[in-house]
Coordinates of C-alpha atoms and ligand atoms in Angstrom, one line a residue:
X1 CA 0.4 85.1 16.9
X2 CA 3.6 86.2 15.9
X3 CA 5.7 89.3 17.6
X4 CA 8.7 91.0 17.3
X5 CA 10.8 90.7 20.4
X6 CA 13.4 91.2 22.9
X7 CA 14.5 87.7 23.7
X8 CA 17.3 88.6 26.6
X9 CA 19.5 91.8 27.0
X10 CA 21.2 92.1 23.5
X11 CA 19.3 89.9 21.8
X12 CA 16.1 90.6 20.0
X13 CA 14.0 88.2 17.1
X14 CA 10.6 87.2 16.2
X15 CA 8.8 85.1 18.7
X16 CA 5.1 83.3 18.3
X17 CA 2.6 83.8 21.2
X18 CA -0.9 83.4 22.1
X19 CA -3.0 85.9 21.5
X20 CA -3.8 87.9 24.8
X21 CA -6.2 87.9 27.0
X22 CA -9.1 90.2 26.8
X23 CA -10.6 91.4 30.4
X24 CA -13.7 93.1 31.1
X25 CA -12.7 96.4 30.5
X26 CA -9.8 96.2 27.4
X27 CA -9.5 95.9 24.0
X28 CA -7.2 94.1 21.2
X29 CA -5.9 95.8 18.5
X30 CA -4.5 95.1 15.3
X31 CA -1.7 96.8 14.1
X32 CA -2.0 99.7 11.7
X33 CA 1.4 101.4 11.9
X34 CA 4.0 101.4 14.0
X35 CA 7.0 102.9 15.3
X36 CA 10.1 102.3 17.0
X37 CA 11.9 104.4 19.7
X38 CA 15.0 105.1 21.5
X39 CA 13.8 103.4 24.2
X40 CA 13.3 100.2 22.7
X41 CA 17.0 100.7 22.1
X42 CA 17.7 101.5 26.1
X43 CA 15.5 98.6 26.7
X44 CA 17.0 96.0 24.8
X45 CA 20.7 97.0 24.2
X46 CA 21.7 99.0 27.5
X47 CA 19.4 96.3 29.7
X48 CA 18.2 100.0 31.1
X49 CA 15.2 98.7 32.9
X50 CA 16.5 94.7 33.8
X51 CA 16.4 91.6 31.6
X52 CA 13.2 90.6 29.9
X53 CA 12.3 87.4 28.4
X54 CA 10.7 87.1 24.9
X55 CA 9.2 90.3 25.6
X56 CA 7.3 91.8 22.7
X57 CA 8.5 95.2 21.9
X58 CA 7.5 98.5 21.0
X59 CA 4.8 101.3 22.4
X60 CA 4.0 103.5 19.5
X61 CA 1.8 102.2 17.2
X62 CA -1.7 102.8 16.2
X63 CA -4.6 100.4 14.7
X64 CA -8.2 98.5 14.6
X65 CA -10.0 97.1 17.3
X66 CA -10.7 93.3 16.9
X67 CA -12.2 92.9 20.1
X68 CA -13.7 94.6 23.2
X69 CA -14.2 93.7 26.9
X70 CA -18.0 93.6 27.8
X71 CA -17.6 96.7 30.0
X72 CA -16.2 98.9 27.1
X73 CA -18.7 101.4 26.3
X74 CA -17.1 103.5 23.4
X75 CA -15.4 101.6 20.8
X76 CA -16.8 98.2 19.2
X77 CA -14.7 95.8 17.0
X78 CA -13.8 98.1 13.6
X79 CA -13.1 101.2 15.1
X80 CA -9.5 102.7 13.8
X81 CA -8.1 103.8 17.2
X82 CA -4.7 105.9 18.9
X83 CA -3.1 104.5 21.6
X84 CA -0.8 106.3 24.0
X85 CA 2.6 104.9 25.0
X86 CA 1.8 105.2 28.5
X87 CA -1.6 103.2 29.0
X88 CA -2.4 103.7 33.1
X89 CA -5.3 102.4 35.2
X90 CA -7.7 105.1 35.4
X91 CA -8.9 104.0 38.5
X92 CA -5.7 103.9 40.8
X93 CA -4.8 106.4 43.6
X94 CA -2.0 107.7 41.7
X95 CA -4.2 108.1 39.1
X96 CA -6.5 110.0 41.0
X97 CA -3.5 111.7 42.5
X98 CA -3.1 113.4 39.1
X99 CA -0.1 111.2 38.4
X100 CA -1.8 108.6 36.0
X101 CA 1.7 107.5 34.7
X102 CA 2.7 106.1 38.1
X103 CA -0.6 104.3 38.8
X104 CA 0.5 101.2 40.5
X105 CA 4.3 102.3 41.3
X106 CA 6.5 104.4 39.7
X107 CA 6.7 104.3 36.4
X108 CA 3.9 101.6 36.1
X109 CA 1.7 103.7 33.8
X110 CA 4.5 102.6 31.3
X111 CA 3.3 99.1 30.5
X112 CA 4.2 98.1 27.4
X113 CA 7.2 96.8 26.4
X114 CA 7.5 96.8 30.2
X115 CA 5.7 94.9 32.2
X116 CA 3.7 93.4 29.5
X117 CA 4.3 92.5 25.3
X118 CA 4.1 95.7 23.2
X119 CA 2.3 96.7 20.3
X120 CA 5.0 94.8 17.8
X121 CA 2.4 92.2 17.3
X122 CA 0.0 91.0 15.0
X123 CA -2.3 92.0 17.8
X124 CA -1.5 94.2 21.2
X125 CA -3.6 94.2 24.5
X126 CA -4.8 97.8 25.8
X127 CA -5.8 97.8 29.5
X128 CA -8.8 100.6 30.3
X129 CA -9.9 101.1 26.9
X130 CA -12.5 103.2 27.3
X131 CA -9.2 105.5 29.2
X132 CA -6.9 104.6 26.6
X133 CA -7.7 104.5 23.4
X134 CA -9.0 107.3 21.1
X135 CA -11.3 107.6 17.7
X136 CA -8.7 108.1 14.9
X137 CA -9.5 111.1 13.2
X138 CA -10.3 111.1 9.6
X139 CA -7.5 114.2 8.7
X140 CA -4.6 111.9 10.9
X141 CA -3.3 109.8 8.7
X142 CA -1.7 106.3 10.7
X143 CA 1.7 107.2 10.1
X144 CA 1.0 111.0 11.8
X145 CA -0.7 109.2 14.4
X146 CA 2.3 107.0 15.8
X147 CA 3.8 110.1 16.3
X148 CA 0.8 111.0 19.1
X149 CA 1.5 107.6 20.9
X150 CA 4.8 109.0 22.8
X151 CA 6.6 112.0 20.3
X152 CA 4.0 114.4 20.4
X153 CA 3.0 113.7 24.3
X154 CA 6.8 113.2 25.3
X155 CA 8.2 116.7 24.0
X156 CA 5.1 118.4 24.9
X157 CA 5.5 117.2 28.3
X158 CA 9.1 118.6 28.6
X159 CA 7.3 122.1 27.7
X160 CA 5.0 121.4 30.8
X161 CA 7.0 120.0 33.4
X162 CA 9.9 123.5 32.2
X163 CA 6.5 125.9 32.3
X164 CA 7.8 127.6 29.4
X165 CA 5.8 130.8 29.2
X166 CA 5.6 133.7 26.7
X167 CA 8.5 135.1 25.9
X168 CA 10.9 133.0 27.6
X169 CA 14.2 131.9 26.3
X170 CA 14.6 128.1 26.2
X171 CA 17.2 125.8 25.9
X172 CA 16.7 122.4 24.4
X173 CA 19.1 119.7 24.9
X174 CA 19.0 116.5 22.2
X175 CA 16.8 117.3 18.9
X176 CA 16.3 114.0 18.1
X177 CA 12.3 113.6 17.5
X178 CA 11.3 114.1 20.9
X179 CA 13.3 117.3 21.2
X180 CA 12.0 118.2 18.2
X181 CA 8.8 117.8 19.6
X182 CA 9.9 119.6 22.5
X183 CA 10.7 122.6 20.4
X184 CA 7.3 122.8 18.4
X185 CA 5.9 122.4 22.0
X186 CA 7.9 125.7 23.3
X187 CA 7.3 127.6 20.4
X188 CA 3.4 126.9 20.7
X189 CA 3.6 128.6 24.5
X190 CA 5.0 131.6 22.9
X191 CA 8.8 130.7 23.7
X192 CA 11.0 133.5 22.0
X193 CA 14.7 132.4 21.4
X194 CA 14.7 128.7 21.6
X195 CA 18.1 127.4 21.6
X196 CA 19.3 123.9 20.5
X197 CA 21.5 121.2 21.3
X198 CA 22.5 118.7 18.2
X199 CA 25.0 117.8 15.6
X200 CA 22.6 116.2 13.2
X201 CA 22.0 118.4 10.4
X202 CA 19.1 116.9 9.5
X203 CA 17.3 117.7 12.6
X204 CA 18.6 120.9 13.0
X205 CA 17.0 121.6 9.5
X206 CA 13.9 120.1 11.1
X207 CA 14.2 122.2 14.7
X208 CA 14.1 125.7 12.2
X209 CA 11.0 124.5 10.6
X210 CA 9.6 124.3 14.1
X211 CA 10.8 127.1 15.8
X212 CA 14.4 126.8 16.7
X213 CA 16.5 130.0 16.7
X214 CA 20.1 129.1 17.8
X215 CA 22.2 125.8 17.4
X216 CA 25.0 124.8 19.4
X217 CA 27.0 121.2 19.1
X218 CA 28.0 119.4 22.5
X219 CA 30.9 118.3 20.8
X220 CA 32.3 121.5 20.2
X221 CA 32.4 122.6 23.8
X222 CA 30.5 122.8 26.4
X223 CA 26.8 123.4 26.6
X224 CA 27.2 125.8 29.4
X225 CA 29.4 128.0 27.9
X226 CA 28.7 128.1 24.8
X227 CA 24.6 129.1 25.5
X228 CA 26.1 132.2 28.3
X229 CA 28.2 133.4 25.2
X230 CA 24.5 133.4 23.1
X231 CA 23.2 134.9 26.2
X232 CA 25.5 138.2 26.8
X233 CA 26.0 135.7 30.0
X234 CA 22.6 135.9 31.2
X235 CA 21.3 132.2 30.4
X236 CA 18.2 130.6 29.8
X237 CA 14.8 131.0 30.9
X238 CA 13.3 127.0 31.0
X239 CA 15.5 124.0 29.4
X240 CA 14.4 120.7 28.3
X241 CA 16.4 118.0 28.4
X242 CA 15.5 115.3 25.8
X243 CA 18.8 114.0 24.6
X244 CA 22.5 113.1 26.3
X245 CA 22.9 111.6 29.4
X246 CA 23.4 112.2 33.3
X247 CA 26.2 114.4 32.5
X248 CA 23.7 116.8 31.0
X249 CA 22.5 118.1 33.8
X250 CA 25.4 120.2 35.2
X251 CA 25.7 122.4 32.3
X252 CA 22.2 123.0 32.4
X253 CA 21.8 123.8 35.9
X254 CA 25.1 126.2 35.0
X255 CA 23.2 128.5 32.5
X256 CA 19.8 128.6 34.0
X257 CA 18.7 131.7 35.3
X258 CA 18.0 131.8 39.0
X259 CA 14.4 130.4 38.8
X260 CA 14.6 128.5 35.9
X261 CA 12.8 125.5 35.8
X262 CA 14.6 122.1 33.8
X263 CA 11.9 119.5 32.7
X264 CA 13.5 116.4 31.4
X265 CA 12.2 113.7 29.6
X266 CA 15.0 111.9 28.7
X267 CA 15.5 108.3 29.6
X268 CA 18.9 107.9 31.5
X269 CA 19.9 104.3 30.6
X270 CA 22.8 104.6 32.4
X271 CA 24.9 106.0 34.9
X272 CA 24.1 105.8 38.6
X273 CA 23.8 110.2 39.8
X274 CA 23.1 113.3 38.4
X275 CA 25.9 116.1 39.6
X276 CA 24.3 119.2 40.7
X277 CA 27.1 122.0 40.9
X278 CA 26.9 123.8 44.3
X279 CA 27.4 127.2 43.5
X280 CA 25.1 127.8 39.9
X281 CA 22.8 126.0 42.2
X282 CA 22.9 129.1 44.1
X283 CA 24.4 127.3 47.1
X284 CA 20.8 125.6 47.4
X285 CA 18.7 128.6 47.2
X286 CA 18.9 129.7 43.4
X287 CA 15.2 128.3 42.8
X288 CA 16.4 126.2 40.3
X289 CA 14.0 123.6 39.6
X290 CA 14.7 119.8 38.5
X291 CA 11.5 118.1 37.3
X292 CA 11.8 115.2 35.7
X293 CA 8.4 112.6 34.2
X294 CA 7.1 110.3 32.0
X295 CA 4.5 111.2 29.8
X296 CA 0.9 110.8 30.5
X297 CA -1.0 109.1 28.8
X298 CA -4.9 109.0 28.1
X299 CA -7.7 109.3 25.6
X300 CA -8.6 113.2 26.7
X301 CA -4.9 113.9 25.9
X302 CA -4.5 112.6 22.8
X303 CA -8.0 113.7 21.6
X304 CA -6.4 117.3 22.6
X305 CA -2.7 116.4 20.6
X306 CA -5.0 114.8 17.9
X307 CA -6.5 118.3 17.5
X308 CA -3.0 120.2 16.8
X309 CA -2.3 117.9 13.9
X310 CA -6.8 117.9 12.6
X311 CA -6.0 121.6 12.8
X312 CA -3.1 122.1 11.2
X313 CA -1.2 123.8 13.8
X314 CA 1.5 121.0 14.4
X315 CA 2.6 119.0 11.8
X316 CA 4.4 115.8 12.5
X317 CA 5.3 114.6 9.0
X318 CA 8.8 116.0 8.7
X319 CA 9.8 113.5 12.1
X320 CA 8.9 110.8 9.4
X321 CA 11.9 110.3 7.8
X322 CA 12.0 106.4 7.0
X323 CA 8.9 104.7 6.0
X324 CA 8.6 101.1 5.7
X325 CA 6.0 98.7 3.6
X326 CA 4.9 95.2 5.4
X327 CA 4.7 94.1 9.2
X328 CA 8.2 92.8 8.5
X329 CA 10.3 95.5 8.9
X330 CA 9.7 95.8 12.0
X331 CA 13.0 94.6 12.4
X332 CA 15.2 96.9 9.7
X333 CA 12.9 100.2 11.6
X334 CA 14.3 99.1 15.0
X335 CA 17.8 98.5 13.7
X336 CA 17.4 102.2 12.2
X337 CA 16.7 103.4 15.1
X338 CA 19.8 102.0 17.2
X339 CA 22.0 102.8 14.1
X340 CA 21.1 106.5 14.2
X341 CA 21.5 107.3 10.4
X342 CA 22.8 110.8 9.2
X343 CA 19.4 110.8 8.0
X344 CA 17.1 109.4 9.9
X345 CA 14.9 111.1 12.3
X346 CA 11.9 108.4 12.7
X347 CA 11.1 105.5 10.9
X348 CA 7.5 104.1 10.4
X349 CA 5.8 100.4 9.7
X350 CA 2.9 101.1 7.9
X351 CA 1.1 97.3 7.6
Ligands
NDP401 P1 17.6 110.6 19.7 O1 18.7 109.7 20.0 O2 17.0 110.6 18.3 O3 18.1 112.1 20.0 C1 19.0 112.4 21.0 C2 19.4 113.8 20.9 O4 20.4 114.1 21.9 C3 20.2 114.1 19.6 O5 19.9 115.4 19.1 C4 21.6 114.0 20.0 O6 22.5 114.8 19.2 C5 21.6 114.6 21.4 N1 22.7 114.2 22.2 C6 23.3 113.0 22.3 N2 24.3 113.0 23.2 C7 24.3 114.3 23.7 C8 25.1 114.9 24.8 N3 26.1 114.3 25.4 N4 24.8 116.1 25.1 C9 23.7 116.8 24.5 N5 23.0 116.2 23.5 C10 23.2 115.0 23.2 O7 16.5 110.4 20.8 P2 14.9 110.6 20.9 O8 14.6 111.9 20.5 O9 14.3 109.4 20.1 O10 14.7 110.3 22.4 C11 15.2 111.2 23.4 C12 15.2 110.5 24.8 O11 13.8 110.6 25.2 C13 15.6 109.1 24.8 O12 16.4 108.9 25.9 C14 14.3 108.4 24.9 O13 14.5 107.1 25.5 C15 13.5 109.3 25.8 N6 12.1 109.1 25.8 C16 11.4 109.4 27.0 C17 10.1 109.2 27.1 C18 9.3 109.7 28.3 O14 8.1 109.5 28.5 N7 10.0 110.4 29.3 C19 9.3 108.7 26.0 C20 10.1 108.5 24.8 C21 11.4 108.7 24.7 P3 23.0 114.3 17.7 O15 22.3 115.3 16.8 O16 24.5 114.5 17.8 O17 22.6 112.9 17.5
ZN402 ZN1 8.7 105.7 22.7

């Protein structure tokens, strides 16, 4: 079969490969759209997570199953299916531990396009199906449905590992589309002023359409400073960081309220620490929390995200910026997405 892959660090192309292997308890899954992500881009051009060889890419896709392990119980060859970016074992300790996307060592929830090819082939392997996978709704169109393999859970995450609550005031840092996400996230937990970090105009038009009261630019100053000034000085609630690198963190920790809680789902591709400024952290005993963590993953979750979009209370189609026609463009869609477009938010295969 043929894939679209990382070949080295740097260095990406199409690659054929047999088709893979099928255990007891998976399924294989053809292709109905797919997606590219910023992390591809860490991945292959920043060498964030170590060389790979001929490694198909991608983790946001969604499709039909063509076959099924003789221990699946709930989806049979035909079935139009959602995957999540993070596929873990069900059955592992970490698992079991309530931290599914660790299940095997950290991180190791995080499978494709990681330790195994991705779903940038004409067919992808998904371990734990009956875990893994989910029925397609009929309202979710495939496009909308990419978005629910890592956009959707990713942001939303951010909201849950910051605890954003009713009324709080939160920052967001990066409204690319997982801050975006991050902000529709917020403003479904009742967040009041939710203030954003981002030059692009695009997805600051976006951010308003979700929720998003106040915009600052991190090239116009810094983020500290310029949210106290919004703030009469006080500073934020909760802040998510989905966007930047290491270097965000200071300025976050410096206008978060004593208590405030930081989730951050960005993937630092670089850099080797994070600076935590001694005094805003209250000398050690501001209660400022640091959480940082990869999305889970799971059929039961995306059911539940699936539901928002079926329901019309979350809408995904304005992330969809750039639509493609033809397994093909893989290739121009992951090029997009390390070019970074005035324009672009998120680009889609549709096959
Ligand atoms: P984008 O590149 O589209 O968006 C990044 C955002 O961060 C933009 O709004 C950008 O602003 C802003 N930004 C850039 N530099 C800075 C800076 N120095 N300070 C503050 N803000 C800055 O990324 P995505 O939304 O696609 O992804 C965000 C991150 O989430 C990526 O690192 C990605 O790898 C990671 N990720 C993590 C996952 C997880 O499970 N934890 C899963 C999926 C993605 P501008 O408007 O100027 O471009
Ligand atoms: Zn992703």
């Amino acid at each position: 079969m043929k894939g679209f892959a990382m070949k080295k660090i740097g260095e990406i192309g199409w690659i054929e490969k047999e088709e893979p292997f099928c255990g007891p308890m998976d399924a294989l899954v053809k292709p109905l759209a797919l997606s590219p992500c910023t992390s591809d881009v860490h991945t292959v051009w920043e060498g964030a997570i170590g060389d790979r060889k001929d490694m198909i890419l991608g983790h946001e896709g969604c499709g039909v199953v063509v076959k099924v392990g003789e221990l699946v119980k709930d989806f049979k060859i035909g079935d139009r299916v959602m995957v999540a970016a993070i596929t873990p074992d069900w059955n592992s300790l970490e698992a079991q531990g309530g931290f599914s996307m660790h299940s095997g060592g950290m991180l190791a929830g995080w499978k494709f396009s990681n330790f195994k090819d991705g779903v940038f082939g004409e067919v992808f392997h998904v371990n734990d199906a009956d875990g893994n996978l989910a029925h397609l709704p009929d309202e979710i169109s495939p496009e909308e449905a990419c978005m629910l393999s890592d956009m959707v859970p990713t942001g939303f995450h951010g909201v849950e590992l910051a605890d954003v609550q009713f009324g709080d005031t939160v920052l967001v840092v990066g409204i690319g589309p997982v801050g975006l996400m991050a902000v529709a996230g917020a403003n479904l937990r009742g967040a009041s002023r939710i203030i954003c970090v981002g030059t692009r105009e695009i997805c600051k038009q976006v951010a308003k359409g979700y929720g998003a009261t106040d915009f600052i630019g991190y090239k116009e100053g810094s983020i500290d400073e310029q949210v106290l000034k919004l703030t009469n000085g006080v500073g934020v609630d909760k802040a998510i960081i989905a966007g930047g690198g290491v270097e965000t963190f200071e300025p976050v920790i410096k206008c978060l309220k004593p208590g405030g809680k930081i989730g951050n789902v960005n993937y630092l591709g670089s850099g080797t620490y994070i600076n935590i400024p001694r005094i805003e952290w209250g000398v050690g005993m501001g209660h400022k929390q640091i959480l940082g963590g990869l999305m889970p993953g799971g059929r039961l979750r995306l059911e539940k995200l699936a539901s928002l979009i079926a329901c019309g209370k979350l809408d995904v189609k304005p992330l969809l910026t750039h639509k493609f026609k033809g397994f093909e463009h893989v290739e121009d869609a992951l090029l997009l997405m390390k070019d970074k477009p005035a324009d672009l938010i998120k680009p889609v295969v549709v096959l």
